[in-house]
Amino acid sequence: MSKLLWPIKERICTPYIYGQFIESLLDPSPTTRKLINPVNKSRLASVRQATIDQVDEALAGAKEASVHTEWQRNPTLRRDCLLSLAHELERHDHDMAQIESLQTGKPLSDSLFEISNVVDCLRYFAGYCDKSQGQSQQVGDQHLFTVREPLGTVSLITSFNYPLLLTGWKLAPALAAGNCVILKPAPQTPLSSLALADLSSEILPPGVLNVLPGDTDIGQQLIDRTDKTSFTGSTAVGQTIMRRAADRLGRLTLECGGKNAVIVCEDANIAQTVQHVAMGAFSNAGQNCCAISRVLVQDTVHDEFLHELARAVRDSWKASLDVKEGETQFNLYGPLIDKRQYARVLGYIRNYLSISSPFMVGRIKPETADAGYFVPPTVFADVPDNASLAVEEIFGPVLSVLKPFSSLDEAIERVNQSNYGLASGVFSRDLRKVYRAVSGIKAGFVWANTYNVMPPSLPFGGRKLSGIGKDLGLSAMNEFSFEKSVMLDFSV
């Protein structure tokens, strides 16, 4: 497939600007980051970090594409480009999935699913390109109406946990709305974003998509100099971005952390519920902003739930290295992204061991645990609401089953005690309970009798310390466009 990434080992990757990969000519020894496969800690490729001069080049190229091409003015062109990019990505889905799995360590099946989600997202937003709508009214001799316009050049800053998926969520509406994009992927996982740029090189006009691998200095430049920044990452970094953008009132979308809770009522289907909870907590090794990290179970089914959850995790979940060829009946989990995240998650587990032992720990072979940054699914039971495990975002495969509740109102109140408000869930056969929980829970996304299903048509974003603004859905189109009001007076 890729001019850029095959063979991937020992490859030196460079920033993508104005339709091509750029060598740093001004700096004879640009900073290079060595990427590591977290499954076995082996070296992958090296990536040359973007320079400030290359930020200048990307901004100039994006402005050129905005002003001197049809990109902003021709929605049909944008629609056709997004559909073509979706087709190319689908055609090369296995290659792209392999790249994603190599840099993140996640199972190939997970990466393939995420690639298909990006394809769906590109096609969904392609349909919005020529459907910009406003308001219109007639008042006497005056015609009042609104139009939506592209913002110009927008910057996208993505996280390491779903590198290409998050890129698709932000890139598709940004391009559909007529903007040019500068993407800064997470430092640990730039390869799939660079590979997507490679696929786009003969589809998108030069300057429409630029990819700048880099660290904080590049992100700061983009926050300061683009017309909007859309960020996914930790709450602490989101707060830093918000402070930096405050002086010029920069437009932001911030999708930050979560401490997500689900409520399990006594009338829930326990066998199905534990499957959803395990998937919500342990898929992607718990590195998911909307991962389930707190569970509140009604007292009458609390013990049954714990027993069934432990059995489901032990019987159905395996580390990706522990699965033999031909075994397809298991849910797989990969490693954490790097040494720093591995130490952080283990730190939370070890600190809580002075209070209580885990209720259960998933299976993992010693040689697998030694090979990479693997942490098995870990469940703690009867965790107090104010314990660190129940309050702070861990971003790993650690699930806290809190002390049981007796009434639904109590459970809703305890869910809302968190400073975060990204996602939540409720499991019950009684629709009256479901609707009461949905209306009472203070979170941006609430699932009922399922979890972690996100169609591109449904907006995603949180409240409180989980961020501001929305990805996906029509809301994302509005995030990447500006509403202008117009008054025409015909009385003159």
Coordinates of C-alpha atoms in Angstrom, one line a residue:
M1 CA 0.0 0.0 0.0
S2 CA 2.1 2.8 1.4
K3 CA 5.0 4.7 -0.1
L4 CA 5.6 5.8 3.5
L5 CA 5.2 2.9 5.9
W6 CA 6.1 -0.4 4.3
P7 CA 8.4 -1.9 5.5
I8 CA 7.7 -0.1 8.8
K9 CA 10.7 -1.2 10.8
E10 CA 13.6 1.2 10.7
R11 CA 11.6 3.6 8.6
I12 CA 12.1 7.3 9.2
C13 CA 8.8 9.1 8.8
T14 CA 8.5 12.9 8.3
P15 CA 5.8 15.6 8.5
Y16 CA 3.2 15.8 5.7
I17 CA 2.7 19.4 4.4
Y18 CA 1.0 20.6 1.3
G19 CA 0.5 17.2 -0.2
Q20 CA 3.9 15.7 0.4
F21 CA 6.3 14.4 3.1
I22 CA 8.8 17.0 4.0
E23 CA 12.5 16.6 5.0
S24 CA 13.7 19.3 7.3
L25 CA 16.1 21.3 5.1
L26 CA 16.7 24.2 7.5
D27 CA 17.6 22.0 10.5
P28 CA 20.4 19.5 9.7
S29 CA 19.6 17.4 12.7
P30 CA 15.8 17.5 13.4
T31 CA 14.5 15.9 16.6
T32 CA 13.6 12.3 16.0
R33 CA 11.3 10.2 18.2
K34 CA 11.8 6.4 18.2
L35 CA 8.5 4.5 18.4
I36 CA 8.1 1.4 20.4
N37 CA 5.6 -1.5 20.0
P38 CA 4.1 -1.9 23.5
V39 CA 3.3 -5.6 22.9
N40 CA 7.0 -6.5 23.2
K41 CA 8.8 -3.2 23.6
S42 CA 10.6 -3.7 20.2
R43 CA 11.5 -0.7 18.1
L44 CA 9.2 0.3 15.2
A45 CA 9.9 3.4 13.1
S46 CA 11.5 6.7 13.8
V47 CA 9.5 9.9 13.3
R48 CA 11.0 13.3 12.7
Q49 CA 9.3 15.9 14.8
A50 CA 7.9 19.0 13.1
T51 CA 9.7 22.3 13.5
I52 CA 8.3 25.8 14.0
D53 CA 9.3 26.6 10.4
Q54 CA 7.2 23.6 9.3
V55 CA 4.2 25.0 11.3
D56 CA 4.7 28.2 9.2
E57 CA 4.7 26.1 6.0
A58 CA 1.6 24.2 7.0
L59 CA -0.3 27.4 7.9
A60 CA 0.7 29.0 4.6
G61 CA -0.3 26.0 2.6
A62 CA -3.6 25.7 4.3
K63 CA -4.3 29.4 3.7
E64 CA -3.4 29.0 0.0
A65 CA -5.8 26.1 -0.3
S66 CA -8.6 28.1 1.5
V67 CA -8.2 31.2 -0.6
H68 CA -7.0 30.1 -4.0
T69 CA -8.8 26.8 -4.6
E70 CA -12.4 25.7 -4.8
W71 CA -12.2 23.8 -1.5
Q72 CA -14.3 26.2 0.6
R73 CA -16.7 27.2 -2.2
N74 CA -17.4 23.8 -3.8
P75 CA -19.3 21.3 -1.6
T76 CA -19.6 18.8 -4.4
L77 CA -15.8 18.6 -4.5
R78 CA -15.6 18.1 -0.8
R79 CA -18.2 15.4 -0.9
D80 CA -16.5 13.5 -3.7
C81 CA -13.1 13.8 -1.9
L82 CA -14.4 12.4 1.4
L83 CA -16.1 9.5 -0.4
S84 CA -12.9 8.8 -2.4
L85 CA -10.9 8.8 0.8
A86 CA -13.4 6.5 2.5
H87 CA -13.1 4.1 -0.5
E88 CA -9.3 4.1 -0.4
L89 CA -9.2 3.5 3.4
E90 CA -11.6 0.6 3.0
R91 CA -9.6 -0.8 0.2
H92 CA -6.5 -0.8 2.4
D93 CA -8.1 -1.6 5.7
H94 CA -5.9 -4.5 6.6
D95 CA -2.7 -2.6 5.9
M96 CA -4.0 0.4 8.0
A97 CA -5.2 -1.9 10.8
Q98 CA -1.7 -3.6 10.9
I99 CA -0.1 -0.1 11.3
E100 CA -2.6 0.8 14.0
S101 CA -2.0 -2.4 15.9
L102 CA 1.8 -2.1 15.7
Q103 CA 1.9 1.3 17.2
T104 CA -0.8 0.8 19.8
G105 CA -0.4 -2.9 20.6
K106 CA -4.2 -3.4 20.3
P107 CA -5.5 -6.7 18.7
L108 CA -5.8 -6.6 15.0
S109 CA -9.6 -7.3 15.2
D110 CA -10.0 -4.1 17.3
S111 CA -8.0 -2.1 14.7
L112 CA -10.1 -3.5 11.8
F113 CA -13.3 -2.5 13.6
E114 CA -12.0 1.0 14.2
I115 CA -10.9 1.4 10.6
S116 CA -14.4 0.5 9.5
N117 CA -15.8 3.1 11.9
V118 CA -13.6 5.7 10.3
V119 CA -14.8 4.7 6.8
D120 CA -18.4 5.1 8.0
C121 CA -17.6 8.4 9.5
L122 CA -16.1 9.8 6.3
R123 CA -19.1 8.6 4.3
Y124 CA -21.6 10.0 6.9
F125 CA -20.1 13.5 6.8
A126 CA -19.6 13.4 3.0
G127 CA -23.4 13.6 3.0
Y128 CA -23.4 16.8 4.9
C129 CA -21.1 18.7 2.5
D130 CA -23.9 20.1 0.4
K131 CA -26.6 20.4 3.1
S132 CA -25.6 23.4 5.1
Q133 CA -28.7 25.0 6.5
G134 CA -29.6 28.2 8.2
Q135 CA -32.7 30.1 9.5
S136 CA -34.9 32.4 7.4
Q137 CA -37.7 34.7 8.2
Q138 CA -39.6 37.6 6.6
V139 CA -40.3 40.7 8.8
G140 CA -42.1 43.4 6.8
D141 CA -39.7 44.5 4.1
Q142 CA -36.8 42.8 5.7
H143 CA -35.4 39.3 5.0
L144 CA -33.5 37.9 7.9
F145 CA -31.4 34.7 7.5
T146 CA -28.3 32.9 8.7
V147 CA -25.6 31.2 6.8
R148 CA -22.8 28.8 8.0
E149 CA -19.3 29.4 6.8
P150 CA -16.0 27.5 7.2
L151 CA -13.8 28.7 10.0
G152 CA -10.6 28.6 7.9
T153 CA -7.7 26.5 9.2
V154 CA -8.4 24.3 12.1
S155 CA -6.0 22.2 14.3
L156 CA -6.8 18.7 15.5
I157 CA -4.9 17.3 18.5
T158 CA -5.6 13.6 19.1
S159 CA -4.9 11.0 21.8
F160 CA -2.9 7.8 21.7
N161 CA -5.7 5.4 22.6
Y162 CA -7.7 5.5 19.3
P163 CA -5.3 7.3 16.9
L164 CA -7.1 6.9 13.6
L165 CA -10.6 6.7 15.0
L166 CA -10.3 10.0 16.7
T167 CA -8.7 11.5 13.6
G168 CA -11.7 10.3 11.6
W169 CA -14.2 11.8 14.1
K170 CA -12.6 15.2 13.8
L171 CA -11.2 15.3 10.3
A172 CA -14.5 14.2 8.5
P173 CA -16.7 17.1 9.8
A174 CA -13.8 19.6 9.6
L175 CA -13.3 18.9 5.9
A176 CA -17.0 18.6 5.2
A177 CA -17.6 22.1 6.6
G178 CA -14.9 23.4 4.2
N179 CA -12.0 23.9 6.5
C180 CA -8.3 23.0 6.0
V181 CA -6.8 20.9 8.7
I182 CA -3.5 20.7 10.5
L183 CA -3.4 17.4 12.5
K184 CA -1.0 16.8 15.4
P185 CA -1.3 13.2 16.4
A186 CA -0.2 11.9 19.8
P187 CA 3.6 11.6 20.0
Q188 CA 3.4 7.8 20.7
T189 CA 1.1 7.0 17.7
P190 CA 1.5 9.2 14.6
L191 CA 1.9 6.4 12.1
S192 CA -1.7 5.8 11.1
S193 CA -2.3 9.5 10.7
L194 CA 0.7 9.8 8.4
A195 CA -0.5 6.7 6.5
L196 CA -4.0 8.3 6.1
A197 CA -2.3 11.5 4.7
D198 CA -0.4 9.2 2.3
L199 CA -3.7 7.7 1.1
S200 CA -5.1 11.2 0.7
S201 CA -2.2 12.6 -1.4
E202 CA -3.9 12.0 -4.7
I203 CA -7.4 12.8 -3.4
L204 CA -7.3 16.0 -1.4
P205 CA -6.0 19.3 -2.9
P206 CA -2.5 20.2 -1.5
G207 CA -2.8 22.1 1.8
V208 CA -6.2 20.8 2.8
L209 CA -4.6 18.1 5.1
N210 CA -1.3 18.5 6.9
V211 CA 0.1 16.2 9.6
L212 CA 2.7 17.5 12.0
P213 CA 4.1 14.9 14.5
G214 CA 5.5 16.7 17.5
D215 CA 5.2 17.5 21.2
T216 CA 3.9 20.3 23.3
D217 CA 5.7 23.1 21.4
I218 CA 3.9 22.2 18.1
G219 CA 0.6 22.0 19.9
Q220 CA 1.0 25.4 21.4
Q221 CA 1.8 26.9 18.0
L222 CA -1.4 25.4 16.6
I223 CA -3.5 26.6 19.5
D224 CA -2.2 30.1 19.1
R225 CA -2.4 30.4 15.3
T226 CA -5.3 28.4 13.9
D227 CA -9.0 29.4 13.8
K228 CA -10.1 26.5 16.1
T229 CA -8.5 23.6 18.0
S230 CA -10.3 20.3 18.6
F231 CA -8.6 18.2 21.2
T232 CA -9.0 14.8 22.7
G233 CA -6.9 13.9 25.8
S234 CA -6.6 14.3 29.5
T235 CA -8.5 16.9 31.5
A236 CA -5.3 18.5 32.8
V237 CA -4.0 19.1 29.2
G238 CA -7.5 20.3 28.2
Q239 CA -7.4 22.9 31.0
T240 CA -3.9 24.0 29.8
I241 CA -5.2 24.4 26.3
M242 CA -8.2 26.4 27.5
R243 CA -6.0 28.8 29.5
R244 CA -3.7 29.3 26.5
A245 CA -6.6 30.0 24.2
A246 CA -8.3 32.4 26.6
D247 CA -6.3 35.6 25.7
R248 CA -7.6 35.6 22.1
L249 CA -10.8 33.7 22.9
G250 CA -9.8 30.9 20.6
R251 CA -12.6 28.5 19.6
L252 CA -12.2 25.1 21.2
T253 CA -13.7 21.6 21.4
L254 CA -12.3 19.7 24.4
E255 CA -13.1 16.0 24.8
C256 CA -11.4 15.2 28.1
G257 CA -11.4 12.6 30.8
G258 CA -14.2 10.6 32.5
K259 CA -14.9 8.6 35.6
N260 CA -17.8 6.8 34.0
A261 CA -20.4 4.8 36.1
V262 CA -23.1 2.4 35.2
I263 CA -26.2 1.5 37.3
V264 CA -27.3 -2.2 37.4
C265 CA -30.9 -2.5 38.7
E266 CA -32.3 -5.7 40.3
D267 CA -34.4 -6.4 37.2
A268 CA -31.5 -6.3 34.7
N269 CA -30.5 -9.3 32.7
I270 CA -27.4 -10.1 34.7
A271 CA -25.9 -12.5 32.2
Q272 CA -26.0 -9.9 29.4
T273 CA -25.2 -7.0 31.7
V274 CA -21.8 -8.5 32.8
Q275 CA -20.8 -8.9 29.2
H276 CA -21.5 -5.3 28.4
V277 CA -19.8 -4.1 31.6
A278 CA -16.7 -6.2 30.9
M279 CA -16.5 -4.9 27.4
G280 CA -17.0 -1.4 28.5
A281 CA -14.3 -1.7 31.2
F282 CA -11.6 -3.8 29.6
S283 CA -11.7 -3.3 25.8
N284 CA -8.6 -1.4 24.6
A285 CA -7.1 -2.3 28.0
G286 CA -9.3 0.3 29.6
Q287 CA -7.6 3.1 27.7
N288 CA -10.9 4.7 26.7
C289 CA -12.2 8.1 27.9
C290 CA -15.7 6.6 28.3
A291 CA -14.6 3.3 29.8
I292 CA -16.7 2.0 32.6
S293 CA -14.7 2.5 35.8
R294 CA -17.4 2.5 38.4
V295 CA -20.4 0.1 38.8
L296 CA -23.3 0.5 41.2
V297 CA -25.3 -2.7 41.6
Q298 CA -28.6 -2.9 43.5
D299 CA -28.2 -4.7 46.8
T300 CA -30.5 -7.6 45.9
V301 CA -28.4 -8.7 43.0
H302 CA -25.0 -7.5 44.1
D303 CA -23.4 -10.8 44.9
E304 CA -24.9 -12.5 41.8
F305 CA -23.5 -9.8 39.6
L306 CA -20.0 -10.1 41.1
H307 CA -20.0 -13.8 40.7
E308 CA -21.1 -13.6 37.0
L309 CA -18.7 -10.8 36.2
A310 CA -15.7 -12.8 37.6
R311 CA -16.7 -15.8 35.6
A312 CA -17.2 -13.8 32.4
V313 CA -13.8 -12.2 32.7
R314 CA -11.9 -15.3 33.6
D315 CA -13.6 -17.4 30.9
S316 CA -13.9 -14.9 28.0
W317 CA -10.9 -12.5 28.3
K318 CA -7.3 -13.2 27.3
A319 CA -4.2 -11.1 26.6
S320 CA -3.6 -11.0 22.8
L321 CA -0.3 -12.8 23.1
D322 CA -1.9 -15.7 25.0
V323 CA -4.3 -16.7 22.3
K324 CA -3.4 -19.6 20.1
E325 CA -3.9 -19.6 16.4
G326 CA -7.5 -20.6 15.6
E327 CA -8.9 -19.5 18.9
T328 CA -11.6 -17.0 18.2
Q329 CA -13.9 -17.4 21.2
F330 CA -12.1 -14.9 23.4
N331 CA -12.3 -11.2 23.9
L332 CA -8.7 -9.9 23.6
Y333 CA -7.0 -7.1 25.4
G334 CA -3.6 -5.6 24.5
P335 CA -1.0 -3.7 26.5
L336 CA -1.0 -0.2 27.8
I337 CA 0.6 2.3 25.5
D338 CA 4.0 2.8 27.2
K339 CA 6.1 2.5 30.3
R340 CA 4.7 5.7 31.9
Q341 CA 1.0 4.6 31.6
Y342 CA 2.0 1.1 32.8
A343 CA 3.6 2.5 35.9
R344 CA 0.6 4.9 36.5
V345 CA -2.0 2.1 36.4
L346 CA 0.1 -0.3 38.5
G347 CA 0.5 2.5 41.0
Y348 CA -3.2 2.8 41.5
I349 CA -3.6 -0.9 42.0
R350 CA -0.7 -1.2 44.5
N351 CA -1.8 1.8 46.5
Y352 CA -5.3 0.3 46.9
L353 CA -3.8 -3.1 47.9
S354 CA -3.2 -1.6 51.4
I355 CA -7.0 -1.3 51.7
S356 CA -8.3 -4.3 50.0
S357 CA -7.2 -7.2 47.7
P358 CA -8.8 -7.4 44.2
F359 CA -12.0 -9.3 43.9
M360 CA -10.6 -10.9 40.8
V361 CA -7.7 -10.6 38.4
G362 CA -7.9 -11.8 34.8
R363 CA -5.7 -14.5 33.3
I364 CA -2.3 -13.7 31.9
K365 CA 0.8 -15.8 31.3
P366 CA 4.0 -14.6 33.1
E367 CA 5.9 -14.4 29.9
T368 CA 3.3 -12.2 28.4
A369 CA 3.3 -9.9 31.4
D370 CA 7.1 -9.7 31.1
A371 CA 7.1 -9.1 27.3
G372 CA 5.1 -5.9 27.1
Y373 CA 3.1 -3.4 29.1
F374 CA 0.2 -5.8 29.9
V375 CA -2.0 -5.3 32.9
P376 CA -4.8 -8.0 33.3
P377 CA -8.4 -7.0 33.9
T378 CA -8.7 -6.2 37.6
V379 CA -11.9 -5.9 39.6
F380 CA -12.1 -4.4 43.1
A381 CA -15.4 -4.9 45.1
D382 CA -17.1 -2.8 47.8
V383 CA -15.0 0.2 46.9
P384 CA -16.0 3.4 48.9
D385 CA -17.3 6.3 46.8
N386 CA -14.5 8.5 48.0
A387 CA -11.6 6.1 47.3
S388 CA -9.0 7.1 44.7
L389 CA -10.1 4.2 42.5
A390 CA -13.6 5.6 42.5
V391 CA -12.7 9.3 42.0
E392 CA -9.7 9.6 39.7
E393 CA -9.4 8.6 36.1
I394 CA -7.0 5.6 35.9
F395 CA -7.1 4.9 32.1
G396 CA -6.4 1.2 32.5
P397 CA -8.2 -2.1 33.0
V398 CA -9.3 -1.4 36.6
L399 CA -13.0 -1.7 37.5
S400 CA -14.4 -0.6 40.9
V401 CA -17.7 -2.2 41.9
L402 CA -18.9 0.3 44.6
K403 CA -20.9 -0.5 47.6
P404 CA -24.4 -1.6 46.7
F405 CA -27.4 0.8 46.4
S406 CA -31.0 0.2 47.6
S407 CA -32.9 2.8 45.6
L408 CA -32.5 4.2 42.1
D409 CA -32.5 7.8 43.3
E410 CA -29.6 6.9 45.6
A411 CA -27.7 5.4 42.7
I412 CA -28.2 8.5 40.5
E413 CA -27.1 10.8 43.2
R414 CA -23.9 8.8 43.7
V415 CA -23.2 8.7 40.0
N416 CA -23.4 12.5 39.9
Q417 CA -20.9 13.0 42.7
S418 CA -18.1 12.8 40.2
N419 CA -16.4 15.9 38.9
Y420 CA -16.5 14.3 35.5
G421 CA -19.6 14.0 33.2
L422 CA -18.6 12.2 30.0
A423 CA -20.6 8.9 29.8
S424 CA -22.7 6.6 31.9
G425 CA -25.1 3.7 31.6
V426 CA -28.1 2.0 33.1
F427 CA -29.2 -1.6 32.9
S428 CA -32.9 -2.4 33.6
R429 CA -35.8 -4.1 31.9
D430 CA -38.1 -1.4 33.3
L431 CA -38.3 1.6 30.8
R432 CA -39.6 3.8 33.6
K433 CA -36.4 3.3 35.5
V434 CA -34.3 3.7 32.4
Y435 CA -35.9 7.1 31.6
R436 CA -35.6 8.2 35.2
A437 CA -31.9 7.4 35.2
V438 CA -31.3 8.9 31.7
S439 CA -32.9 12.2 32.8
G440 CA -31.2 12.3 36.2
I441 CA -27.6 11.4 35.2
K442 CA -25.4 14.4 34.5
A443 CA -23.3 13.0 31.6
G444 CA -23.0 13.8 27.9
F445 CA -23.8 10.3 26.7
V446 CA -25.9 7.7 28.5
W447 CA -26.4 4.1 27.2
A448 CA -29.3 1.9 28.3
N449 CA -28.9 -1.9 28.2
T450 CA -25.7 -1.6 26.1
Y451 CA -22.5 0.3 26.2
N452 CA -19.8 2.0 24.1
V453 CA -21.8 1.9 20.8
M454 CA -21.2 5.2 18.9
P455 CA -22.8 5.7 15.5
P456 CA -21.4 8.8 13.6
S457 CA -24.9 10.4 13.7
L458 CA -25.0 10.8 17.5
P459 CA -23.0 13.7 19.1
F460 CA -20.4 12.7 21.6
G461 CA -19.0 15.0 24.3
G462 CA -19.1 15.7 28.0
R463 CA -19.8 18.2 30.7
K464 CA -18.0 19.4 33.9
L465 CA -14.4 18.3 33.8
S466 CA -15.0 16.0 30.8
G467 CA -14.9 18.9 28.4
I468 CA -16.9 21.3 26.1
G469 CA -18.3 20.9 22.6
K470 CA -19.1 17.8 20.6
D471 CA -17.6 15.3 18.2
L472 CA -19.9 13.5 15.7
G473 CA -23.4 14.2 14.4
L474 CA -24.7 17.5 13.1
S475 CA -23.3 19.1 16.2
A476 CA -19.7 18.5 14.9
M477 CA -20.6 20.3 11.7
N478 CA -21.7 23.3 13.7
E479 CA -18.5 23.1 15.8
F480 CA -16.4 23.5 12.6
S481 CA -18.4 26.3 11.1
F482 CA -19.4 29.9 11.9
E483 CA -23.0 31.1 11.9
K484 CA -23.4 34.5 10.3
S485 CA -26.6 36.6 10.5
V486 CA -27.8 38.6 7.5
M487 CA -30.5 41.3 7.2
L488 CA -31.7 42.5 3.8
D489 CA -33.9 45.6 3.7
F490 CA -36.1 45.8 0.6
S491 CA -37.8 49.1 1.6
V492 CA -35.0 51.3 0.1

